[in-house]
Coordinates of C-alpha atoms and ligand atoms in Angstrom, one line a residue:
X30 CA -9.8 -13.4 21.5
X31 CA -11.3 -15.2 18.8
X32 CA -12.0 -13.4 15.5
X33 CA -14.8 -14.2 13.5
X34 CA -15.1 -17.2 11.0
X35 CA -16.1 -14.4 8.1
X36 CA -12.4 -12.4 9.1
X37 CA -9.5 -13.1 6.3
X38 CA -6.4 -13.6 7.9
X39 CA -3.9 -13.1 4.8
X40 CA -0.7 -11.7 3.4
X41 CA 0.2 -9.4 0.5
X42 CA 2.8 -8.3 -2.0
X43 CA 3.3 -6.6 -4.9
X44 CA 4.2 -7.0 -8.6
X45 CA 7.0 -5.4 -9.4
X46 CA 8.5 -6.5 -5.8
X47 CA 8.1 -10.1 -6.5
X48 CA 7.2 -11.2 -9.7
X49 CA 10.5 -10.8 -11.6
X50 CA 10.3 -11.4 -15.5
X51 CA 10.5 -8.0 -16.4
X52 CA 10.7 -8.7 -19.7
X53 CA 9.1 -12.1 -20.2
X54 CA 6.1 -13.1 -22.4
X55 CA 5.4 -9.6 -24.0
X56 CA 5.1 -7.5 -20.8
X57 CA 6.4 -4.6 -21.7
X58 CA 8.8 -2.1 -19.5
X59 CA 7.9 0.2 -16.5
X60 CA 8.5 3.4 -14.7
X61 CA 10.2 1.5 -12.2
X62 CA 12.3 -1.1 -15.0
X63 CA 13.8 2.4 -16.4
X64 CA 14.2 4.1 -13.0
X65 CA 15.7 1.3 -10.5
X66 CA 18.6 1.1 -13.4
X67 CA 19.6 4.9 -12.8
X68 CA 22.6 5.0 -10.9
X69 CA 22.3 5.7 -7.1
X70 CA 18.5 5.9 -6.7
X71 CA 18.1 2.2 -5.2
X72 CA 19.9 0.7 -2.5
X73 CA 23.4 -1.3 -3.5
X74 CA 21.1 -0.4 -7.5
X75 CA 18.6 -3.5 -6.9
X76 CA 15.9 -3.9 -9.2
X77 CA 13.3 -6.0 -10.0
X78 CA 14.6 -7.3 -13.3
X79 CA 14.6 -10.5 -11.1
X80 CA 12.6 -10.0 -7.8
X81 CA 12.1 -13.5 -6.4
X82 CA 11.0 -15.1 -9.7
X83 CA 7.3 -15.1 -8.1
X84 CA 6.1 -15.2 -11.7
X85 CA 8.0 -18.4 -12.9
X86 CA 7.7 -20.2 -9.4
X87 CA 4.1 -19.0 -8.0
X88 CA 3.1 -22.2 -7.7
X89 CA 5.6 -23.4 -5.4
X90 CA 4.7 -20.0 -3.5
X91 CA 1.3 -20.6 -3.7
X92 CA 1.5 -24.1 -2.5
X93 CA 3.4 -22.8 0.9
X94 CA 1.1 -20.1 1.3
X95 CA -1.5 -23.0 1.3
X96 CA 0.7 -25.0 3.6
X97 CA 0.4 -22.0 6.4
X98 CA -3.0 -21.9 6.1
X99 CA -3.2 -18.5 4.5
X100 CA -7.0 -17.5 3.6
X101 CA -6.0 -15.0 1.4
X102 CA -3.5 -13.8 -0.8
X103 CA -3.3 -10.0 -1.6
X104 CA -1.4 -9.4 -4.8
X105 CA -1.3 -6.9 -7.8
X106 CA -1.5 -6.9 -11.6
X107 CA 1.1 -5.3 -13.8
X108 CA -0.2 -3.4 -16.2
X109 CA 2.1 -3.3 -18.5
X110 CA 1.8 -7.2 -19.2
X111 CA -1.2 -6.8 -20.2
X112 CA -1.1 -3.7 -22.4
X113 CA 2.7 -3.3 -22.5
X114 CA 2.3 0.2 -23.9
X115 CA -0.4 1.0 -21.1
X116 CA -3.5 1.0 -24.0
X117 CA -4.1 -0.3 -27.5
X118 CA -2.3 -3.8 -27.8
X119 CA -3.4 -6.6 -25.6
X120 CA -0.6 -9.2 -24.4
X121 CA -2.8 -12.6 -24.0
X122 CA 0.3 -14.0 -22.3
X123 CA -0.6 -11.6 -19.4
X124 CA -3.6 -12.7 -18.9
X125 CA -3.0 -16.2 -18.8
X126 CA -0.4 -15.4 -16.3
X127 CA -3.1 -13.8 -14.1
X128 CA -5.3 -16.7 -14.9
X129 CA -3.2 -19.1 -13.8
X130 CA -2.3 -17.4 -10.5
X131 CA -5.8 -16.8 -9.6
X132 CA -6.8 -20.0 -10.0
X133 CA -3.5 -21.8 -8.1
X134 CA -5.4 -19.6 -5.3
X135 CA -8.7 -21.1 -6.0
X136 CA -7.5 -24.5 -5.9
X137 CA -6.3 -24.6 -2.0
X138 CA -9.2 -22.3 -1.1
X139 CA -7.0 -18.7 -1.0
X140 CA -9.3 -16.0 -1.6
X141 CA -7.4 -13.4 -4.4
X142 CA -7.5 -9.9 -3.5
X143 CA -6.4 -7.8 -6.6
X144 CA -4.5 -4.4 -6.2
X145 CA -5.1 -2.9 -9.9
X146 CA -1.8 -0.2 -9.3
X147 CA 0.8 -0.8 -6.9
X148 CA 2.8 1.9 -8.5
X149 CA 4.5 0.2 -12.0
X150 CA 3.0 2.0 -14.6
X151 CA 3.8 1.4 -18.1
X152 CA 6.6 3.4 -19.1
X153 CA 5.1 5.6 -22.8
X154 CA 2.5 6.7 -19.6
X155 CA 4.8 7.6 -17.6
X156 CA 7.1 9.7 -20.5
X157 CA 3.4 11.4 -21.3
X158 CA 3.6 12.7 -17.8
X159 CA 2.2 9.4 -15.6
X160 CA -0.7 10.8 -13.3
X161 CA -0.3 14.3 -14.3
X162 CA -1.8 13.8 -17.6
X163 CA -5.1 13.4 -17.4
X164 CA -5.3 10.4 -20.3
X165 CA -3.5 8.4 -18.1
X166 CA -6.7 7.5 -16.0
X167 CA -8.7 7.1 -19.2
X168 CA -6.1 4.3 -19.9
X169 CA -6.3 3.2 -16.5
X170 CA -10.2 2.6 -16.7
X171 CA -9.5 0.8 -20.0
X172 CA -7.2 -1.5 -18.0
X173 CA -9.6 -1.8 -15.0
X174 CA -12.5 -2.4 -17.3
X175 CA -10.1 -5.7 -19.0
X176 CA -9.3 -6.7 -15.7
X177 CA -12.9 -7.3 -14.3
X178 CA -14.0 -8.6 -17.6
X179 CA -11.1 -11.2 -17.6
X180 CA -10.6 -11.9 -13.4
X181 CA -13.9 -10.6 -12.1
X182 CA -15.9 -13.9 -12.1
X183 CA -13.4 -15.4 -9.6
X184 CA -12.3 -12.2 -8.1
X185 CA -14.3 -10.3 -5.9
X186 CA -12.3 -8.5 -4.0
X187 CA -10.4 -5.3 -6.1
X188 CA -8.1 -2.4 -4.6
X189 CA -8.0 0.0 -7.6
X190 CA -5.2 1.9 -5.8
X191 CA -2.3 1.2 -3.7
X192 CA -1.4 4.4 -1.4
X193 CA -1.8 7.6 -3.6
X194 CA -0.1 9.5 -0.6
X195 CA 3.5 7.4 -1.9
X196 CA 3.3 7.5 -5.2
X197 CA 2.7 11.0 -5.2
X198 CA 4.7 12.5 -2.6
X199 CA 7.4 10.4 -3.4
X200 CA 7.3 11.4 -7.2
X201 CA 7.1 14.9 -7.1
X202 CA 8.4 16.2 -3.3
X203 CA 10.8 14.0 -1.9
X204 CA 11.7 13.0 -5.5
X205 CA 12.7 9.5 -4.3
X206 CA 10.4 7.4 -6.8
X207 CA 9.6 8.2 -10.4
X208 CA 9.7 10.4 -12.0
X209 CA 11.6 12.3 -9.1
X210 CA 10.7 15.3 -9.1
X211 CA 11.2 17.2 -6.0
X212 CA 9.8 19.8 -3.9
X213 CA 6.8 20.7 -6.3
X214 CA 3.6 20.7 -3.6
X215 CA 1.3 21.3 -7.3
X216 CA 2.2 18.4 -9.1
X217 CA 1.5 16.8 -6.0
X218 CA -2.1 18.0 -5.2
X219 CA -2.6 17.5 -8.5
X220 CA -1.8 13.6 -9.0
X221 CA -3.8 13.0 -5.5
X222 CA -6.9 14.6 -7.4
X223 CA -5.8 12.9 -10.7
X224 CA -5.9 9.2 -8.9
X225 CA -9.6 9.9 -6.8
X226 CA -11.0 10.5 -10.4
X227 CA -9.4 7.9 -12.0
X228 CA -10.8 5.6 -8.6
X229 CA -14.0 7.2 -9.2
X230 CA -14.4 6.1 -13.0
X231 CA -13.3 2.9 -12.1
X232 CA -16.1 1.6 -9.2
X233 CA -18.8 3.2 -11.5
X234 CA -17.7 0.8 -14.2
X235 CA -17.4 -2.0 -11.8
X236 CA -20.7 -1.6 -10.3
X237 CA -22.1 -1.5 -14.0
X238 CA -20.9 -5.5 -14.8
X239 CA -23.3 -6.5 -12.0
X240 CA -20.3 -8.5 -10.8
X241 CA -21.3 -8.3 -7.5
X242 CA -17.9 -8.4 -5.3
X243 CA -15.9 -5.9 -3.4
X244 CA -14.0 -2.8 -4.6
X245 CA -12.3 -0.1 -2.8
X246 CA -9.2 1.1 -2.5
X247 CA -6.1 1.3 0.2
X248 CA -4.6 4.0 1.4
X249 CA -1.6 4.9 3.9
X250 CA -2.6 5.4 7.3
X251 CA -0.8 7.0 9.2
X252 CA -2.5 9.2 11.9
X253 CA -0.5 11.9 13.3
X254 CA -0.7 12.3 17.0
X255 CA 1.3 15.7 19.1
X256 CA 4.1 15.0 21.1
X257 CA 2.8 16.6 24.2
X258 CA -0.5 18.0 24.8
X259 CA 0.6 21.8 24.6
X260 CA -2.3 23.4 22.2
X261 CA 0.5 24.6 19.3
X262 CA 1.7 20.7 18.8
X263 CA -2.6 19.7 19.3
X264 CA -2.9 22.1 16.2
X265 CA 0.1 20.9 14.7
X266 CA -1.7 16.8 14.6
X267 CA -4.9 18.6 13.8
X268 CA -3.1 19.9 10.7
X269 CA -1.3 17.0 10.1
X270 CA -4.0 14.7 10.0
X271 CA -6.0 17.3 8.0
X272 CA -3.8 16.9 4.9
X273 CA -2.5 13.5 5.7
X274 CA -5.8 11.7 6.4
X275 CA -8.9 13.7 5.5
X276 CA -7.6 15.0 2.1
X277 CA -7.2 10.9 1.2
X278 CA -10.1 9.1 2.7
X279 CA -13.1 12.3 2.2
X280 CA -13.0 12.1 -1.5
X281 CA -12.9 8.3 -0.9
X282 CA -15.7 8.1 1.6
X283 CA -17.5 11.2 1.4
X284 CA -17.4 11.9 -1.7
X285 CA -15.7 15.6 -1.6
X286 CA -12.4 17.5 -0.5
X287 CA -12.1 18.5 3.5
X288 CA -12.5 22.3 3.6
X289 CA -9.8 23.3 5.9
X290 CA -7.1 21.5 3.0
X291 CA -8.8 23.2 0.2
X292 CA -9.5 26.7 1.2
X293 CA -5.3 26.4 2.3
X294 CA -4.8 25.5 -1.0
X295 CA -6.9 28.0 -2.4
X296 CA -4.9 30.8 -0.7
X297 CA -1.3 29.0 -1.5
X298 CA -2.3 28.3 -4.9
X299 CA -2.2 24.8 -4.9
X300 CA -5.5 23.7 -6.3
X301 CA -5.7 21.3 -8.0
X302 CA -7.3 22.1 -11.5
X303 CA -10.4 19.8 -11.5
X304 CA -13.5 20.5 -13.3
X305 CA -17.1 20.4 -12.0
X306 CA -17.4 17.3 -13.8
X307 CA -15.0 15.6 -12.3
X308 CA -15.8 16.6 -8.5
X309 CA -19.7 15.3 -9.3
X310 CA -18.4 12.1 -10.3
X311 CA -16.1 12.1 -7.5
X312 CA -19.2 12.5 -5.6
X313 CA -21.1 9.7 -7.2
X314 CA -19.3 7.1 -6.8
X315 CA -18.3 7.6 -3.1
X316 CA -21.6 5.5 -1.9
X317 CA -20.6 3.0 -4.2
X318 CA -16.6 2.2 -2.6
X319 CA -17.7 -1.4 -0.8
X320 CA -14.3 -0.6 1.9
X321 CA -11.2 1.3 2.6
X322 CA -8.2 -0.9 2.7
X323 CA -5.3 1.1 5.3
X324 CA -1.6 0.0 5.0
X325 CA -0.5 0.7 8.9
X326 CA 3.1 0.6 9.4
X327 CA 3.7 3.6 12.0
X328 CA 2.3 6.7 13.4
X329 CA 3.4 10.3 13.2
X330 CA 4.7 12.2 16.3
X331 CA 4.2 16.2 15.2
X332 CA 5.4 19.2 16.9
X333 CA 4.7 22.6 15.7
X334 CA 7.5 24.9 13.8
X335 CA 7.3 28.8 14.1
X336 CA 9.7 28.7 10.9
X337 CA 11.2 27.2 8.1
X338 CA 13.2 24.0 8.8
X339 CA 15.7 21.8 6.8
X340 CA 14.1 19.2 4.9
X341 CA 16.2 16.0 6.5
X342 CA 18.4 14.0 3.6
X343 CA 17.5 10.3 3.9
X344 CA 19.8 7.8 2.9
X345 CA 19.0 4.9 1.4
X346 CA 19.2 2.9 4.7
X347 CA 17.8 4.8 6.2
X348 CA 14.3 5.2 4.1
X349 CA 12.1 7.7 3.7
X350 CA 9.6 7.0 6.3
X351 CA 11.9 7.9 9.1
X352 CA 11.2 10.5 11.0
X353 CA 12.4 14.3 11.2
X354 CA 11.3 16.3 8.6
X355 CA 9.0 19.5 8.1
X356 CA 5.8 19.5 6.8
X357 CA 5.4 20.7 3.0
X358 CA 3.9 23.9 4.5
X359 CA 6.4 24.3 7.2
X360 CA 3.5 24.1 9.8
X361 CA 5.0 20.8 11.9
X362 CA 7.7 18.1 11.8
X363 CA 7.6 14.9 12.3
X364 CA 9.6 13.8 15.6
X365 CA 11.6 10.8 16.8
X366 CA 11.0 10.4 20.4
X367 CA 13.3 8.8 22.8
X368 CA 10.4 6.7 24.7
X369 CA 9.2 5.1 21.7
X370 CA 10.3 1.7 20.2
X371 CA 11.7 1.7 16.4
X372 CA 12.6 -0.4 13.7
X373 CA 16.1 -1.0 11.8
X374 CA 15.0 1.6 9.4
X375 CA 13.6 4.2 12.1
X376 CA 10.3 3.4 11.8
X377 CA 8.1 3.3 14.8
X378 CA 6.9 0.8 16.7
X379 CA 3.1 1.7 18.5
X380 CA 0.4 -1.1 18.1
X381 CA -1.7 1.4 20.7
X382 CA -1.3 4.2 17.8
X383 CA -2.7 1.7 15.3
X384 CA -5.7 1.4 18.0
X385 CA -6.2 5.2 18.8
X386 CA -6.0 5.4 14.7
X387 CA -8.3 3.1 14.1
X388 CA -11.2 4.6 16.5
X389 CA -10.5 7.7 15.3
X390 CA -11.4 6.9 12.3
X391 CA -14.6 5.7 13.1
X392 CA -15.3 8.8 14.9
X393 CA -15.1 10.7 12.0
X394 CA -16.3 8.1 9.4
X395 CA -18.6 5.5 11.0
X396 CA -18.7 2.3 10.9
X397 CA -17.2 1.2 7.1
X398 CA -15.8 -2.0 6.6
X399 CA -11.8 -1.9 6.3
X400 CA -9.2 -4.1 5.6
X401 CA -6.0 -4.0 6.6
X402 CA -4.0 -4.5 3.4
X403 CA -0.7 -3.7 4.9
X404 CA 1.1 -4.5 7.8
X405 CA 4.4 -5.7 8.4
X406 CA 7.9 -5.6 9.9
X407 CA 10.9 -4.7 7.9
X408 CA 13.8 -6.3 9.8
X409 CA 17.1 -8.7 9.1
X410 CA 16.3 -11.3 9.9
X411 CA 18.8 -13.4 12.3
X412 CA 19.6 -16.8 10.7
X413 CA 20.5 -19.5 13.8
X414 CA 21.9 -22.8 12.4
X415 CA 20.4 -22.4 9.4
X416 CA 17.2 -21.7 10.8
X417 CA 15.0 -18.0 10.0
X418 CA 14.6 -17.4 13.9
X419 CA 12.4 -14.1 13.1
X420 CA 11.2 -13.4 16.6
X421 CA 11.1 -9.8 16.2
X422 CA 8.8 -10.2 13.5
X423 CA 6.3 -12.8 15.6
X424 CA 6.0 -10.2 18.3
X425 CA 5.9 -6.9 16.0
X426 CA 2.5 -9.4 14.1
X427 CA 1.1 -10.9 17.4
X428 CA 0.7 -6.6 18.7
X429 CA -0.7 -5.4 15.6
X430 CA -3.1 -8.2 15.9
X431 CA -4.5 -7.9 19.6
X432 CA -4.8 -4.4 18.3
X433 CA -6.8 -4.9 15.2
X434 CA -9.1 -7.5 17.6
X435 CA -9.3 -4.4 20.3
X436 CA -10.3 -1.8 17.5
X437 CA -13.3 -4.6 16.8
X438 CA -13.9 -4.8 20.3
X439 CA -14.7 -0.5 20.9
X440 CA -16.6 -1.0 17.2
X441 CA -14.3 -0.9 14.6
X442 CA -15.3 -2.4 11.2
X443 CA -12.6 -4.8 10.0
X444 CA -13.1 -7.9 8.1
X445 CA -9.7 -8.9 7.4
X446 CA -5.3 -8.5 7.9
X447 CA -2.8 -8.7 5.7
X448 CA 0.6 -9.0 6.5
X449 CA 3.3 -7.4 4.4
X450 CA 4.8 -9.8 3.3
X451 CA 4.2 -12.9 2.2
X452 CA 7.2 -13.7 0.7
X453 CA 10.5 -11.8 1.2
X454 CA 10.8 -9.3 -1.6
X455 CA 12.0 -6.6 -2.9
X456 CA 11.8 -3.4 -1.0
X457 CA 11.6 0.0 -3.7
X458 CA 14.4 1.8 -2.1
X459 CA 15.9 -0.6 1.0
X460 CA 16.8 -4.0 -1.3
X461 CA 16.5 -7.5 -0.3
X462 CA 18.4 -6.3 3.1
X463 CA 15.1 -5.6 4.3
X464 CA 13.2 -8.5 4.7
X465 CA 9.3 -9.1 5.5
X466 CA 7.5 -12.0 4.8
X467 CA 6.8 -15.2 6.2
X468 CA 8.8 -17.0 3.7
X469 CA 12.9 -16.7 3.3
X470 CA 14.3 -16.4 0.1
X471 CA 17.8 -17.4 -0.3
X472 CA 20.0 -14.9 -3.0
X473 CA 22.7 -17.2 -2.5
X474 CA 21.2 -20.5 -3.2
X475 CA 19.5 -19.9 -6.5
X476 CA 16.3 -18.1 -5.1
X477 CA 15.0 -21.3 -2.4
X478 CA 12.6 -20.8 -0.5
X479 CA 12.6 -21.7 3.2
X480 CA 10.2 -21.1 6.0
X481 CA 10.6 -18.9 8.6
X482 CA 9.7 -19.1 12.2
X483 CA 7.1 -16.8 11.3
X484 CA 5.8 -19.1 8.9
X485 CA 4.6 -21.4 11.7
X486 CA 3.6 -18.8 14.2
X487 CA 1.2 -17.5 11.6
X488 CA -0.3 -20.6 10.5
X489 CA -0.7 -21.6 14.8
X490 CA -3.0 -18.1 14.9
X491 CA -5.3 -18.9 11.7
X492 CA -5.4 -22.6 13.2
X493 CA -6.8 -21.2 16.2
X494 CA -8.7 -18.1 14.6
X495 CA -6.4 -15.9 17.2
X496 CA -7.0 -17.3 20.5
X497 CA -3.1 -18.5 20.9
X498 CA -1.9 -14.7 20.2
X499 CA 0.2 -13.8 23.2
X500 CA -1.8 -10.9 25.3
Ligands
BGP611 C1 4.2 0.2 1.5 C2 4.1 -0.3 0.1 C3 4.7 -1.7 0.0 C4 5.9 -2.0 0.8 C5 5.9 -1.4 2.2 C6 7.2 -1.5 2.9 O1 4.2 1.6 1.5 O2 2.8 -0.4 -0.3 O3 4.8 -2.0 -1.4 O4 7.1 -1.7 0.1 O5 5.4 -0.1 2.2 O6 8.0 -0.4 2.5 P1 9.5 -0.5 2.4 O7 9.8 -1.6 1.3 O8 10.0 0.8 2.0 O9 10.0 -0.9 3.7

């Protein structure tokens, strides 16, 4: 059960879900600053203003991530504190932040893994029409471009992207993140081909500084699988996994659109407008991606619809990755099914999905070295005499990992798992109810932080390089 000595065993988080500060040292304000404060869009209205201080205390936070014997620490870069107008002026004080968090890493041995956009963009981009606009992803080279120039001698590892599939879908169909837009299938196509450009730009640039490290970027995965084997609902995962897989990872990895999405999209009129220019570079650059990071939380059960369904209303405790609703096309639904296991928030539970997933992929796309940036249990955690007891959380962890090691086993490439979350943080829509990391964060008591039952479990299984994961 051992995995190999070369295999980073870490944990990630985000920026604007942990740092706080929103408006310390010159960074200057986000899409998600101006949209958490509009009344009703957040659970109980949290924010980040606040987060869990991350970017005044990350040295106490480093220092326990240490403690548990993390090898790696997965976080991302806001850039608005480092051009707090997204281009043009550069905040030093943003940097040095950076800087200094990179090298608290460095100094217990934590490799940094950078995620470039984890979804705050500076807010006069987002007003210009965030991803839509095409001059947003010349900014966002500029920004890349500072970031490897500043970071990229002690980081080797970059994510340009965190899941296009959210930011997009979320911003312009289900309307639950910025800008909120909803139900407008163009806007969406058209950010997801926006964002593959932008990626695009970005690893030629890299691979220009002769840097020589890592850069790829991580995506949702979330393979759809029928709920029976009747040929409709097989067509209807087919489908599914068609626009919810191949559309993401074959611009990525191949280098060009799957056929099936785009001659639908043709018919619908939802092309994106791209130019030849952009689909060669598109194409250029996919040899050059080093890996494909994949966020796994749950599967998708599909059936087939012969007709328009309701699109279900999602509360937010509920979240928007529960299932029920129909496809954007109206070809499938997604499906809650009574034998399966699921979280507080209706998310399921299948570590053997995250294994059929993963070989799946490799069917399609050989052997290319993943990550797995994401993976994590949203939960409440029960507190027992003042004690974190989050068992739940030890057993969701100790699956997914026997089923990363049995993916390796049948021939998957994956060179390293990170758990969402390090810390507890701040969920986008859910709050601090919903709680993930290995480290407990107490609102009550001035922001202390406290180690979790997890905490030791996790730092037993790097000890031991896996072989004391329960089978
Ligand atoms: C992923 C995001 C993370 C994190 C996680 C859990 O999609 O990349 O930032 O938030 O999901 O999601 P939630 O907080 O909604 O439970």
């Amino acid at each position: 059960m051992k995995f190999a000595n070369d295999f980073l065993f870490g944990a990630a988080s985000a920026a604007y879900q942990v740092e706080g500060a929103w408006d310390q040292d010159g960074k200057g304000p986000t899409n998600w600053d101006e949209f958490t404060k509009i009344p009703g869009k957040t659970f109980e209205g949290t924010n980040g203003d606040v987060a869990v201080d991350h970017y005044n205390r990350y040295k106490e936070d480093i220092a326990l991530m240490a403690e548990m014997g993390l090898e790696s620490y997965r976080f991302s870069i806001s850039w608005a504190r480092i051009f707090p107008n997204g281009s043009g002026e550069i905040n030093q004080k943003g940097i040095d932040f950076y800087n200094n968090l990179i090298d608290e890493c460095l100094k217990y041995g934590i490799v940094p893994f950078v995620t470039l956009y984890h979804w705050d963009l500076p807010l006069p981009l987002e007003k210009e029409g965030a991803w839509l606009n095409k001059n947003t992803a010349d900014a966002y080279v500029e920004y890349a471009k500072l970031c490897f120039n500043e970071f990229g001698d002690r980081v080797k590892n970059f994510i340009t992207f965190n899941e296009t599939v959210v930011f997009a879908a979320l911003g312009y169909m289900s309307g639950a993140h910025p800008p909120g837009i909803q139900n407008d299938p163009k806007k969406y196509f058209q950010v997801t081909h926006n964002v593959f450009y932008a990626h695009a730009r970005t690893i030629i640039e890299y691979k220009k500084l002769n840097q020589f490290g890592e850069i790829g970027l991580s995506h949702v995965f979330s393979p759809a699988f029928a709920v029976d084997d009747s040929p409709a609902n097989e067509f209807a995962a087919e489908h599914a996994n068609q626009f919810g897989v191949n559309w993401f990872y074959d611009p990525i990895l191949k280098g060009e659109y799957p056929e099936y999405v785009v001659k639908q999209l043709e018919e619908s009129g939802l092309l994106p407008d791209w130019t030849l220019e952009e689909l060669a570079v598109i194409k250029q650059a996919a040899p050059l991606n080093d890996f494909m990071g994949l966020n796994y939380y749950q599967p998708m059960r599909v059936e087939k619809i012969e007709q328009p369904v309701e699109q279900v209303e999602h509360s937010l405790e509920n979240s928007t990755g529960s299932p029920g609703n129909p496809s954007f096309d109206h070809v499938f639904r997604t499906v809650k099914m009574d034998d399966k296991k699921y979280t507080k928030w209706d998310w399921e539970i299948s570590p053997t999905g995250f294994v059929d997933g993963l070989v799946m992929l490799k069917d399609q796309y050989g052997q290319i070295k993943l990550y797995i940036t994401e993976n994590g249990l949203g939960d409440e955690d029960p507190i027992i005499e003042g004690a974190v007891c989050d068992i739940p959380r030890i057993n969701f962890l100790n699956d997914h990992l026997c089923a990363v090691k049995e993916a390796i086993d049948r021939g998957v490439h994956i060179k390293g798992f990170y758990s969402w979350s390090a810390i507890d943080l701040l969920s986008w829509l859910n709050g601090y109810k919903k709680q993930y990391g290995f480290i407990y964060v107490d609102h009550q008591n001035g922001l202390a932080r406290k180690k979790k039952a997890s905490f030791h479990w996790y730092k037993e299984i790097i000890d031991t390089r896996g072989e004391s994961l329960a089978r």
